[in-house]
mmCIF file of C-alpha atoms and ligand atoms in Angstrom:
data_model
loop_
_atom_site.group_PDB
_atom_site.id
_atom_site.type_symbol
_atom_site.label_atom_id
_atom_site.label_comp_id
_atom_site.label_asym_id
_atom_site.label_seq_id
_atom_site.Cartn_x
_atom_site.Cartn_y
_atom_site.Cartn_z
ATOM 1 C CA MET H 1 -2.147 36.258 18.650
ATOM 2 C CA ALA H 2 0.402 33.698 19.733
ATOM 3 C CA SER H 3 1.365 31.164 17.047
ATOM 4 C CA ALA H 4 4.150 28.691 16.328
ATOM 5 C CA THR H 5 5.451 30.911 13.532
ATOM 6 C CA GLY H 6 5.385 33.880 15.914
ATOM 7 C CA LEU H 7 7.454 31.803 18.330
ATOM 8 C CA ILE H 8 9.927 30.958 15.573
ATOM 9 C CA ASP H 9 10.374 34.654 14.711
ATOM 10 C CA TYR H 10 10.880 35.529 18.388
ATOM 11 C CA VAL H 11 13.524 32.823 18.904
ATOM 12 C CA ALA H 12 15.295 33.761 15.665
ATOM 13 C CA GLU H 13 15.641 37.309 17.021
ATOM 14 C CA SER H 14 17.023 36.090 20.352
ATOM 15 C CA PRO H 15 20.459 34.433 20.147
ATOM 16 C CA SER H 16 21.392 35.838 23.594
ATOM 17 C CA PRO H 17 19.371 36.851 26.686
ATOM 18 C CA TYR H 18 20.032 40.505 25.799
ATOM 19 C CA HIS H 19 18.556 39.990 22.345
ATOM 20 C CA CYS H 20 15.613 38.130 23.890
ATOM 21 C CA VAL H 21 14.899 41.180 26.044
ATOM 22 C CA GLU H 22 15.204 43.407 22.968
ATOM 23 C CA ALA H 23 12.771 41.210 20.994
ATOM 24 C CA THR H 24 10.379 41.414 23.947
ATOM 25 C CA LEU H 25 10.673 45.206 24.236
ATOM 26 C CA GLN H 26 9.976 45.714 20.553
ATOM 27 C CA ARG H 27 6.704 43.809 20.909
ATOM 28 C CA LEU H 28 5.800 45.644 24.115
ATOM 29 C CA GLU H 29 6.527 49.063 22.648
ATOM 30 C CA ALA H 30 4.568 48.253 19.490
ATOM 31 C CA THR H 31 1.489 47.667 21.641
ATOM 32 C CA GLY H 32 1.724 50.791 23.800
ATOM 33 C CA PHE H 33 3.993 49.795 26.687
ATOM 34 C CA ASP H 34 6.358 52.527 27.917
ATOM 35 C CA GLU H 35 9.758 52.034 29.501
ATOM 36 C CA LEU H 36 10.182 53.097 33.128
ATOM 37 C CA ASP H 37 13.665 53.953 34.331
ATOM 38 C CA GLU H 38 14.457 52.287 37.656
ATOM 39 C CA ARG H 39 16.261 55.457 38.749
ATOM 40 C CA SER H 40 13.298 57.782 38.095
ATOM 41 C CA ASP H 41 10.251 58.665 40.142
ATOM 42 C CA TRP H 42 7.336 56.759 38.596
ATOM 43 C CA GLY H 43 4.670 59.009 40.130
ATOM 44 C CA VAL H 44 1.083 57.766 40.149
ATOM 45 C CA LEU H 45 0.398 54.634 38.118
ATOM 46 C CA ALA H 46 -3.090 54.971 36.650
ATOM 47 C CA VAL H 47 -5.351 51.981 36.049
ATOM 48 C CA GLY H 48 -4.494 50.465 32.674
ATOM 49 C CA THR H 49 -0.907 51.816 32.607
ATOM 50 C CA LYS H 50 1.265 49.534 30.472
ATOM 51 C CA ALA H 51 4.940 49.706 31.299
ATOM 52 C CA PHE H 52 8.162 47.740 31.587
ATOM 53 C CA VAL H 53 11.463 47.853 33.420
ATOM 54 C CA ARG H 54 14.563 46.303 31.910
ATOM 55 C CA ARG H 55 17.917 45.470 33.336
ATOM 56 C CA SER H 56 20.460 43.652 31.139
ATOM 57 C CA GLY H 57 19.032 40.210 30.296
ATOM 58 C CA THR H 58 15.894 40.686 32.386
ATOM 59 C CA VAL H 59 12.624 42.487 31.704
ATOM 60 C CA LEU H 60 9.554 42.988 33.907
ATOM 61 C CA ALA H 61 6.387 44.179 32.154
ATOM 62 C CA PHE H 62 3.066 44.998 33.753
ATOM 63 C CA VAL H 63 -0.446 46.275 33.208
ATOM 64 C CA VAL H 64 -1.831 48.160 36.208
ATOM 65 C CA GLY H 65 -5.084 46.558 37.405
ATOM 66 C CA GLN H 66 -8.362 48.214 38.360
ATOM 67 C CA ASP H 67 -8.064 47.673 42.085
ATOM 68 C CA ALA H 68 -5.296 48.412 44.576
ATOM 69 C CA PRO H 69 -2.749 45.571 44.793
ATOM 70 C CA ALA H 70 -3.360 45.466 48.561
ATOM 71 C CA ARG H 71 -6.870 44.199 47.785
ATOM 72 C CA ALA H 72 -6.508 42.442 44.413
ATOM 73 C CA GLY H 73 -2.856 41.311 44.490
ATOM 74 C CA PHE H 74 -0.721 40.560 41.457
ATOM 75 C CA ARG H 75 -1.192 37.960 38.722
ATOM 76 C CA MET H 76 2.196 36.948 37.454
ATOM 77 C CA VAL H 77 3.884 34.756 34.868
ATOM 78 C CA GLY H 78 7.630 34.216 35.217
ATOM 79 C CA ALA H 79 10.063 32.631 32.768
ATOM 80 C CA HIS H 80 13.758 32.899 31.869
ATOM 81 C CA THR H 81 15.588 34.436 28.925
ATOM 82 C CA ASP H 82 18.877 32.523 29.255
ATOM 83 C CA SER H 83 19.779 29.115 27.838
ATOM 84 C CA PRO H 84 22.842 26.909 28.304
ATOM 85 C CA ASN H 85 25.593 27.783 25.846
ATOM 86 C CA LEU H 86 29.286 28.535 25.344
ATOM 87 C CA ARG H 87 30.547 31.975 26.350
ATOM 88 C CA LEU H 88 33.727 33.740 25.359
ATOM 89 C CA LYS H 89 36.417 34.271 27.966
ATOM 90 C CA PRO H 90 37.653 37.884 28.407
ATOM 91 C CA ALA H 91 41.028 37.379 26.710
ATOM 92 C CA ALA H 92 39.613 34.617 24.572
ATOM 93 C CA GLU H 93 41.852 34.432 21.562
ATOM 94 C CA TYR H 94 44.929 32.224 21.233
ATOM 95 C CA GLU H 95 46.912 30.336 18.644
ATOM 96 C CA SER H 96 47.525 26.600 18.551
ATOM 97 C CA GLU H 97 49.138 24.468 15.816
ATOM 98 C CA GLY H 98 48.627 27.259 13.322
ATOM 99 C CA TYR H 99 44.917 27.709 14.128
ATOM 100 C CA ARG H 100 43.268 30.687 15.776
ATOM 101 C CA GLN H 101 41.010 29.555 18.577
ATOM 102 C CA CYS H 102 39.042 31.104 21.411
ATOM 103 C CA GLY H 103 38.645 30.036 24.994
ATOM 104 C CA VAL H 104 35.066 29.396 26.095
ATOM 105 C CA GLU H 105 33.326 28.906 29.387
ATOM 106 C CA VAL H 106 30.363 26.577 29.750
ATOM 107 C CA TYR H 107 27.238 28.507 30.804
ATOM 108 C CA GLY H 108 24.672 26.246 32.467
ATOM 109 C CA GLY H 109 24.122 22.557 31.776
ATOM 110 C CA ILE H 110 24.828 22.141 28.072
ATOM 111 C CA LEU H 111 24.617 18.754 26.365
ATOM 112 C CA PRO H 112 28.263 19.034 25.216
ATOM 113 C CA TYR H 113 28.204 16.662 22.231
ATOM 114 C CA THR H 114 25.459 18.697 20.543
ATOM 115 C CA TRP H 115 27.842 21.659 20.168
ATOM 116 C CA PHE H 116 30.258 19.739 17.965
ATOM 117 C CA ASP H 117 30.364 20.319 14.210
ATOM 118 C CA ARG H 118 27.761 23.081 14.159
ATOM 119 C CA ASP H 119 28.254 26.370 12.340
ATOM 120 C CA LEU H 120 28.402 28.971 15.084
ATOM 121 C CA GLY H 121 27.852 32.721 15.101
ATOM 122 C CA LEU H 122 28.564 35.228 17.849
ATOM 123 C CA SER H 123 26.195 37.441 19.812
ATOM 124 C CA GLY H 124 25.764 39.312 23.062
ATOM 125 C CA ARG H 125 26.742 42.648 24.480
ATOM 126 C CA VAL H 126 29.874 44.783 24.268
ATOM 127 C CA THR H 127 30.564 47.651 26.651
ATOM 128 C CA VAL H 128 32.398 50.438 24.863
ATOM 129 C CA ARG H 129 33.960 53.783 25.712
ATOM 130 C CA THR H 130 32.306 56.763 24.003
ATOM 131 C CA ASP H 131 32.484 60.545 24.380
ATOM 132 C CA ALA H 132 29.316 60.346 26.465
ATOM 133 C CA GLY H 133 30.730 57.670 28.820
ATOM 134 C CA LEU H 134 30.404 53.890 28.839
ATOM 135 C CA GLU H 135 27.712 52.327 26.678
ATOM 136 C CA SER H 136 26.555 48.745 26.257
ATOM 137 C CA ARG H 137 25.726 47.757 22.707
ATOM 138 C CA LEU H 138 24.148 44.638 21.328
ATOM 139 C CA VAL H 139 26.192 42.775 18.784
ATOM 140 C CA ARG H 140 25.206 39.894 16.555
ATOM 141 C CA ILE H 141 27.357 38.275 13.900
ATOM 142 C CA ASP H 142 25.362 35.748 11.895
ATOM 143 C CA ARG H 143 28.020 34.095 9.837
ATOM 144 C CA PRO H 144 29.747 30.770 10.436
ATOM 145 C CA LEU H 145 32.917 31.981 12.122
ATOM 146 C CA ALA H 146 33.444 29.375 14.810
ATOM 147 C CA ARG H 147 33.287 25.604 15.000
ATOM 148 C CA VAL H 148 33.789 23.123 17.825
ATOM 149 C CA THR H 149 35.300 20.419 15.674
ATOM 150 C CA SER H 150 35.165 16.712 16.475
ATOM 151 C CA LEU H 151 38.067 14.285 16.219
ATOM 152 C CA ALA H 152 37.959 11.737 13.370
ATOM 153 C CA ILE H 153 36.750 8.270 14.362
ATOM 154 C CA HIS H 154 40.065 6.844 13.056
ATOM 155 C CA LEU H 155 41.920 8.752 15.761
ATOM 156 C CA ASN H 156 39.363 8.011 18.472
ATOM 157 C CA ARG H 157 37.958 4.513 17.894
ATOM 158 C CA LYS H 158 37.109 3.935 21.546
ATOM 159 C CA VAL H 159 34.411 6.612 21.428
ATOM 160 C CA ARG H 160 32.029 3.978 20.066
ATOM 161 C CA THR H 161 32.416 1.718 23.081
ATOM 162 C CA ASP H 162 33.384 4.126 25.845
ATOM 163 C CA GLY H 163 31.075 7.034 25.026
ATOM 164 C CA PHE H 164 31.990 10.660 24.494
ATOM 165 C CA LYS H 165 33.076 12.631 27.552
ATOM 166 C CA PRO H 166 34.754 15.796 26.286
ATOM 167 C CA ASN H 167 36.945 17.791 28.639
ATOM 168 C CA SER H 168 35.479 21.280 28.595
ATOM 169 C CA GLN H 169 38.804 23.133 28.875
ATOM 170 C CA LYS H 170 40.625 21.072 26.252
ATOM 171 C CA GLU H 171 37.989 19.932 23.782
ATOM 172 C CA LEU H 172 35.356 22.694 23.610
ATOM 173 C CA PRO H 173 37.407 25.693 22.372
ATOM 174 C CA PRO H 174 36.225 26.357 18.825
ATOM 175 C CA ILE H 175 38.448 26.933 15.822
ATOM 176 C CA LEU H 176 38.065 30.444 14.407
ATOM 177 C CA GLY H 177 40.438 30.223 11.469
ATOM 178 C CA LEU H 178 44.093 29.974 10.482
ATOM 179 C CA HIS H 179 46.822 32.472 11.326
ATOM 180 C CA GLY H 180 45.016 35.331 9.675
ATOM 181 C CA GLU H 181 46.119 38.756 10.806
ATOM 182 C CA GLY H 182 47.343 37.605 14.180
ATOM 183 C CA PRO H 183 45.890 38.559 17.558
ATOM 184 C CA GLY H 184 42.869 40.847 17.818
ATOM 185 C CA ALA H 185 40.682 39.037 15.281
ATOM 186 C CA LEU H 186 37.702 38.906 17.654
ATOM 187 C CA GLU H 187 38.036 42.593 18.531
ATOM 188 C CA ARG H 188 38.241 43.454 14.830
ATOM 189 C CA LEU H 189 35.098 41.434 14.207
ATOM 190 C CA VAL H 190 33.232 43.239 16.963
ATOM 191 C CA THR H 191 34.515 46.720 16.119
ATOM 192 C CA GLY H 192 33.615 46.114 12.472
ATOM 193 C CA ALA H 193 30.097 45.046 13.398
ATOM 194 C CA LEU H 194 29.578 48.049 15.692
ATOM 195 C CA ASP H 195 31.482 50.558 13.547
ATOM 196 C CA ILE H 196 33.697 51.685 16.420
ATOM 197 C CA GLU H 197 37.440 51.969 17.054
ATOM 198 C CA PHE H 198 39.508 49.071 18.363
ATOM 199 C CA GLU H 199 40.427 50.980 21.557
ATOM 200 C CA GLN H 200 36.787 51.592 22.477
ATOM 201 C CA VAL H 201 36.085 47.950 23.374
ATOM 202 C CA LEU H 202 36.470 47.571 27.140
ATOM 203 C CA ALA H 203 34.598 44.364 27.996
ATOM 204 C CA TRP H 204 32.057 41.952 26.590
ATOM 205 C CA ASP H 205 29.398 39.388 27.391
ATOM 206 C CA LEU H 206 29.602 37.361 24.202
ATOM 207 C CA MET H 207 28.371 33.875 23.407
ATOM 208 C CA LEU H 208 28.121 31.447 20.527
ATOM 209 C CA HIS H 209 24.898 30.458 18.800
ATOM 210 C CA ASP H 210 23.892 27.861 16.216
ATOM 211 C CA LEU H 211 23.202 29.448 12.836
ATOM 212 C CA GLN H 212 20.589 26.939 11.707
ATOM 213 C CA ALA H 213 17.287 28.814 11.675
ATOM 214 C CA PRO H 214 14.386 27.661 13.862
ATOM 215 C CA CYS H 215 11.614 26.007 11.857
ATOM 216 C CA LEU H 216 8.462 23.916 11.928
ATOM 217 C CA GLY H 217 9.177 20.193 11.612
ATOM 218 C CA GLY H 218 7.592 16.747 11.516
ATOM 219 C CA LEU H 219 5.181 15.040 9.095
ATOM 220 C CA ASP H 220 2.456 17.589 9.714
ATOM 221 C CA GLU H 221 4.642 20.419 10.979
ATOM 222 C CA GLU H 222 3.521 19.531 14.473
ATOM 223 C CA PHE H 223 6.923 20.325 15.983
ATOM 224 C CA VAL H 224 9.167 23.327 16.393
ATOM 225 C CA PHE H 225 12.820 22.449 15.783
ATOM 226 C CA ALA H 226 14.806 25.284 17.311
ATOM 227 C CA PRO H 227 17.477 26.383 19.766
ATOM 228 C CA ARG H 228 16.623 27.806 23.202
ATOM 229 C CA MET H 229 13.106 26.338 23.495
ATOM 230 C CA ASP H 230 14.075 26.153 27.183
ATOM 231 C CA ASN H 231 13.009 28.772 27.912
ATOM 232 C CA GLN H 232 12.308 31.305 25.172
ATOM 233 C CA TYR H 233 9.228 29.221 24.350
ATOM 234 C CA SER H 234 7.753 30.169 27.746
ATOM 235 C CA CYS H 235 8.975 33.789 27.426
ATOM 236 C CA TYR H 236 7.077 34.121 24.160
ATOM 237 C CA LEU H 237 3.895 32.628 25.638
ATOM 238 C CA ALA H 238 4.075 34.873 28.715
ATOM 239 C CA LEU H 239 4.646 37.956 26.557
ATOM 240 C CA GLU H 240 1.806 37.159 24.150
ATOM 241 C CA ALA H 241 -0.486 36.416 27.093
ATOM 242 C CA LEU H 242 0.236 39.829 28.607
ATOM 243 C CA LEU H 243 -0.460 41.509 25.264
ATOM 244 C CA ALA H 244 -3.762 39.610 24.986
ATOM 245 C CA ALA H 245 -4.929 39.836 28.612
ATOM 246 C CA GLU H 246 -7.870 42.009 29.630
ATOM 247 C CA VAL H 247 -7.169 44.668 32.273
ATOM 248 C CA GLY H 248 -8.373 42.800 35.343
ATOM 249 C CA GLU H 249 -8.925 43.698 38.990
ATOM 250 C CA ALA H 250 -5.367 42.621 39.779
ATOM 251 C CA THR H 251 -2.170 44.023 38.272
ATOM 252 C CA ALA H 252 -0.728 41.649 35.653
ATOM 253 C CA VAL H 253 3.037 41.150 35.658
ATOM 254 C CA VAL H 254 5.321 39.192 33.354
ATOM 255 C CA ALA H 255 8.879 38.668 34.616
ATOM 256 C CA LEU H 256 11.481 37.268 32.233
ATOM 257 C CA TYR H 257 14.738 36.700 34.103
ATOM 258 C CA ASP H 258 18.319 36.070 33.193
ATOM 259 C CA HIS H 259 20.593 33.574 34.988
ATOM 260 C CA GLU H 260 18.096 30.764 35.709
ATOM 261 C CA GLU H 261 20.435 28.219 34.157
ATOM 262 C CA VAL H 262 23.153 29.105 36.680
ATOM 263 C CA GLY H 263 21.014 29.318 39.806
ATOM 264 C CA SER H 264 19.264 32.747 39.585
ATOM 265 C CA SER H 265 21.427 34.426 42.250
ATOM 266 C CA SER H 266 22.349 37.704 40.570
ATOM 267 C CA ALA H 267 21.264 41.329 40.319
ATOM 268 C CA THR H 268 19.001 40.342 37.417
ATOM 269 C CA GLY H 269 18.067 36.802 38.471
ATOM 270 C CA ALA H 270 14.869 35.559 40.095
ATOM 271 C CA ALA H 271 16.620 35.369 43.482
ATOM 272 C CA GLY H 272 17.503 39.074 43.304
ATOM 273 C CA ALA H 273 15.586 42.092 44.573
ATOM 274 C CA LEU H 274 14.393 43.403 41.209
ATOM 275 C CA LEU H 275 10.932 41.820 41.240
ATOM 276 C CA GLU H 276 10.201 42.726 44.841
ATOM 277 C CA ASN H 277 11.365 46.312 44.324
ATOM 278 C CA THR H 278 9.232 46.650 41.208
ATOM 279 C CA LEU H 279 6.122 45.154 42.831
ATOM 280 C CA ARG H 280 6.545 47.433 45.854
ATOM 281 C CA ARG H 281 6.733 50.478 43.596
ATOM 282 C CA ILE H 282 3.636 49.404 41.650
ATOM 283 C CA GLU H 283 1.753 48.871 44.903
ATOM 284 C CA ALA H 284 2.846 52.251 46.283
ATOM 285 C CA GLY H 285 2.136 54.079 43.005
ATOM 286 C CA HIS H 286 -1.311 52.623 42.275
ATOM 287 C CA GLU H 287 -3.905 55.378 41.951
ATOM 288 C CA THR H 288 -6.216 53.546 44.341
ATOM 289 C CA LYS H 289 -4.942 53.268 47.876
ATOM 290 C CA ALA H 290 -5.790 50.504 50.319
ATOM 291 C CA PRO H 291 -4.369 49.847 53.769
ATOM 292 C CA GLY H 292 -2.019 46.948 54.351
ATOM 293 C CA GLY H 293 0.286 47.677 51.431
ATOM 294 C CA PHE H 294 2.667 45.247 49.825
ATOM 295 C CA GLU H 295 2.423 42.459 52.411
ATOM 296 C CA ARG H 296 -1.314 42.304 51.928
ATOM 297 C CA ALA H 297 -0.858 42.278 48.146
ATOM 298 C CA VAL H 298 1.454 39.270 48.377
ATOM 299 C CA ALA H 299 -1.208 37.287 50.214
ATOM 300 C CA SER H 300 -3.687 37.856 47.364
ATOM 301 C CA SER H 301 -1.226 37.150 44.551
ATOM 302 C CA PHE H 302 -0.742 34.168 42.282
ATOM 303 C CA GLN H 303 2.204 33.270 40.082
ATOM 304 C CA ILE H 304 2.723 30.904 37.182
ATOM 305 C CA SER H 305 6.358 29.874 36.900
ATOM 306 C CA ALA H 306 6.656 28.795 33.270
ATOM 307 C CA ASP H 307 9.573 26.613 32.252
ATOM 308 C CA MET H 308 9.674 23.737 29.836
ATOM 309 C CA ALA H 309 8.711 20.205 30.885
ATOM 310 C CA HIS H 310 10.248 16.863 29.956
ATOM 311 C CA GLY H 311 8.003 15.199 27.391
ATOM 312 C CA VAL H 312 8.149 11.427 27.263
ATOM 313 C CA HIS H 313 10.743 10.279 24.705
ATOM 314 C CA PRO H 314 9.711 7.157 22.748
ATOM 315 C CA ASN H 315 13.238 5.707 22.882
ATOM 316 C CA TYR H 316 13.624 6.372 26.607
ATOM 317 C CA ALA H 317 10.077 6.028 27.958
ATOM 318 C CA ASP H 318 11.374 4.255 31.075
ATOM 319 C CA ARG H 319 12.857 7.567 32.261
ATOM 320 C CA HIS H 320 9.338 8.704 33.133
ATOM 321 C CA ASP H 321 7.002 7.604 35.896
ATOM 322 C CA GLY H 322 4.232 5.331 34.572
ATOM 323 C CA ASN H 323 1.294 7.698 34.902
ATOM 324 C CA HIS H 324 3.226 10.914 34.331
ATOM 325 C CA LYS H 325 4.371 10.926 30.737
ATOM 326 C CA PRO H 326 3.599 14.347 29.241
ATOM 327 C CA ARG H 327 3.258 14.446 25.482
ATOM 328 C CA VAL H 328 4.393 17.182 23.139
ATOM 329 C CA ASN H 329 1.232 19.016 21.975
ATOM 330 C CA GLY H 330 -0.720 17.447 24.845
ATOM 331 C CA GLY H 331 -1.325 20.792 26.571
ATOM 332 C CA PRO H 332 0.510 22.539 29.410
ATOM 333 C CA VAL H 333 2.103 20.341 32.065
ATOM 334 C CA VAL H 334 1.718 20.980 35.806
ATOM 335 C CA LYS H 335 5.025 20.057 37.465
ATOM 336 C CA LEU H 336 5.075 18.774 41.015
ATOM 337 C CA ASN H 337 7.910 17.831 43.356
ATOM 338 C CA THR H 338 7.235 17.392 47.054
ATOM 339 C CA GLN H 339 10.877 18.268 47.856
ATOM 340 C CA GLN H 340 9.894 21.752 46.568
ATOM 341 C CA ARG H 341 12.150 21.705 43.534
ATOM 342 C CA TYR H 342 8.897 22.883 41.972
ATOM 343 C CA ALA H 343 6.693 25.321 43.878
ATOM 344 C CA THR H 344 3.394 23.645 42.927
ATOM 345 C CA ASP H 345 1.052 22.323 45.594
ATOM 346 C CA GLY H 346 -2.433 20.884 45.357
ATOM 347 C CA GLU H 347 -4.116 24.273 45.645
ATOM 348 C CA THR H 348 -2.007 26.069 43.041
ATOM 349 C CA ALA H 349 -2.228 23.067 40.688
ATOM 350 C CA ALA H 350 -6.010 23.101 41.075
ATOM 351 C CA ARG H 351 -6.198 26.804 40.243
ATOM 352 C CA PHE H 352 -4.211 26.324 37.051
ATOM 353 C CA LYS H 353 -6.119 23.174 36.040
ATOM 354 C CA ASN H 354 -9.403 24.929 36.671
ATOM 355 C CA ALA H 355 -8.439 27.682 34.220
ATOM 356 C CA CYS H 356 -7.510 24.984 31.669
ATOM 357 C CA HIS H 357 -10.879 23.265 32.151
ATOM 358 C CA GLU H 358 -12.775 26.549 31.717
ATOM 359 C CA LEU H 359 -10.989 27.116 28.405
ATOM 360 C CA GLU H 360 -11.247 23.424 27.384
ATOM 361 C CA VAL H 361 -7.468 23.216 27.147
ATOM 362 C CA PRO H 362 -6.080 19.743 27.915
ATOM 363 C CA VAL H 363 -3.709 19.727 30.868
ATOM 364 C CA GLN H 364 -1.055 17.158 31.849
ATOM 365 C CA GLU H 365 0.911 16.356 34.982
ATOM 366 C CA PHE H 366 4.559 15.583 35.595
ATOM 367 C CA ILE H 367 6.403 14.220 38.558
ATOM 368 C CA ASN H 368 9.870 12.711 38.351
ATOM 369 C CA ARG H 369 10.594 9.015 38.758
ATOM 370 C CA THR H 370 11.195 8.573 42.490
ATOM 371 C CA ASP H 371 14.749 7.350 41.843
ATOM 372 C CA LEU H 372 15.727 10.313 39.639
ATOM 373 C CA ALA H 373 16.815 13.726 40.939
ATOM 374 C CA CYS H 374 14.513 16.550 39.891
ATOM 375 C CA GLY H 375 15.571 19.771 38.150
ATOM 376 C CA SER H 376 14.365 23.123 39.399
ATOM 377 C CA THR H 377 13.445 26.560 38.104
ATOM 378 C CA ILE H 378 12.507 30.113 39.100
ATOM 379 C CA GLY H 379 9.220 29.085 40.755
ATOM 380 C CA PRO H 380 10.547 27.917 44.135
ATOM 381 C CA ILE H 381 13.120 30.748 44.225
ATOM 382 C CA SER H 382 10.778 33.670 43.629
ATOM 383 C CA SER H 383 7.991 32.086 45.643
ATOM 384 C CA ALA H 384 10.281 31.576 48.652
ATOM 385 C CA ARG H 385 11.627 35.111 48.365
ATOM 386 C CA LEU H 386 8.264 36.856 48.127
ATOM 387 C CA GLY H 387 5.839 34.380 49.651
ATOM 388 C CA ILE H 388 3.617 34.391 46.567
ATOM 389 C CA ARG H 389 1.668 31.207 45.862
ATOM 390 C CA THR H 390 3.046 29.613 42.720
ATOM 391 C CA VAL H 391 2.354 26.839 40.245
ATOM 392 C CA ASP H 392 5.210 25.451 38.148
ATOM 393 C CA ILE H 393 4.124 24.545 34.670
ATOM 394 C CA GLY H 394 5.671 24.110 31.237
ATOM 395 C CA CYS H 395 5.025 22.759 27.780
ATOM 396 C CA ALA H 396 6.526 19.371 26.968
ATOM 397 C CA GLN H 397 9.691 19.252 24.897
ATOM 398 C CA LEU H 398 12.464 16.809 23.983
ATOM 399 C CA SER H 399 16.251 17.315 23.830
ATOM 400 C CA MET H 400 16.247 19.858 26.653
ATOM 401 C CA HIS H 401 19.591 21.738 26.820
ATOM 402 C CA SER H 402 20.682 20.477 23.408
ATOM 403 C CA ILE H 403 21.920 23.124 20.979
ATOM 404 C CA ARG H 404 18.738 22.340 19.026
ATOM 405 C CA GLU H 405 15.607 21.209 20.797
ATOM 406 C CA LEU H 406 12.168 19.880 19.863
ATOM 407 C CA ALA H 407 8.928 21.363 21.166
ATOM 408 C CA GLY H 408 5.276 21.319 20.145
ATOM 409 C CA ALA H 409 3.770 23.749 17.632
ATOM 410 C CA GLY H 410 0.324 22.858 18.972
ATOM 411 C CA ASP H 411 0.966 23.878 22.581
ATOM 412 C CA VAL H 412 1.647 27.550 21.809
ATOM 413 C CA SER H 413 -1.833 28.953 21.380
ATOM 414 C CA PRO H 414 -3.816 27.036 24.053
ATOM 415 C CA THR H 415 -1.183 27.576 26.747
ATOM 416 C CA THR H 416 -1.047 31.294 25.971
ATOM 417 C CA GLN H 417 -4.832 31.444 26.403
ATOM 418 C CA VAL H 418 -4.550 29.933 29.871
ATOM 419 C CA PHE H 419 -1.817 32.415 30.836
ATOM 420 C CA ALA H 420 -3.918 35.315 29.540
ATOM 421 C CA ARG H 421 -6.954 34.115 31.489
ATOM 422 C CA LEU H 422 -4.977 33.989 34.740
ATOM 423 C CA LEU H 423 -3.196 37.313 34.101
ATOM 424 C CA GLY H 424 -6.538 39.031 33.530
ATOM 425 C CA SER H 425 -8.344 37.441 36.465
HETATM 426 ZN ZN1 ZN F 501 14.487 26.266 31.843
#
């Protein structure tokens, strides 16, 4: 069953999107889900089949429903595995003033100041040459080897009056050490961790992560203090809901995508073809046939796009609209934006709220202040691409896109129950 401590374990295992997919697969495989290779023939998909497809930082998992998708449709929950962070450039390492440093690129909308003076480890994926061809391997180095170091106040007194606006090229590259053994320190680190030869490393997708462990926090442990709550929190809830859902009439699908924080347009993102291709194959492979096929299935489908919501912050309460101030631990938040930055409309909101009412789960609503621009998420993208009716929801959190965020321990279980109800309906 979903719990705040289960969430903490999941996030601790997931410093990169690739690790988040791996943490998800381990839980799926432990409960009887089998991997399907995208390149293989899937044959007939019997009722109750539990399977998943993975591609890099994205995983789609499903439980085949009792009726043909053309009649019963799909019940889906979508979320994203990626979070804003700092990523290593390809030829990252350089020397400056006697220090070894590495060049970094900003991935997504980080809150830059939160990355300063944290102890940072390294994780991600390295593609290596082997006798059997090219292989991608996960790598994770959990020791404090990098630090984006701030400038002393004595050398930067104006920061107190002018604010802190770091230049990302000049001020974000972390310090890795002193001269050391010269160039190649990062490669040596990676080859040591993977037990391979220096020459085998061809390319990498590596990123930095905060080493402070996620934990419960607050007077009554009512909070989760952790990195990547946006959006591994929702990934965990979606996964646990799929594991808990009954096999319903409709086929249940959980889609956890990479690349939401940079717009979703990629081979693994929500704007790509992966979901549509997978749904088409499930529809075509279902043991029960019904005329009308995929297009008919889309018309009967319903999707929850789960991404975190902005809880009201006591020090900045004026940033919220008067009657739309979601609280942490106040239950899931239905997010609405008439400019379609969120895919919710009155009908999809009602369907979600109805499920909350049936389960006696409190439900909240969010709409931006009219004079503030609204963020967006995978909901409008996948709903526009496929034409599936969608509600955008999320649990309330603070410090979104900080290196360490604050979410509610009390929202985990009730929100998962609502997801499971809708997945099994
Ligand atoms: Zn998000």
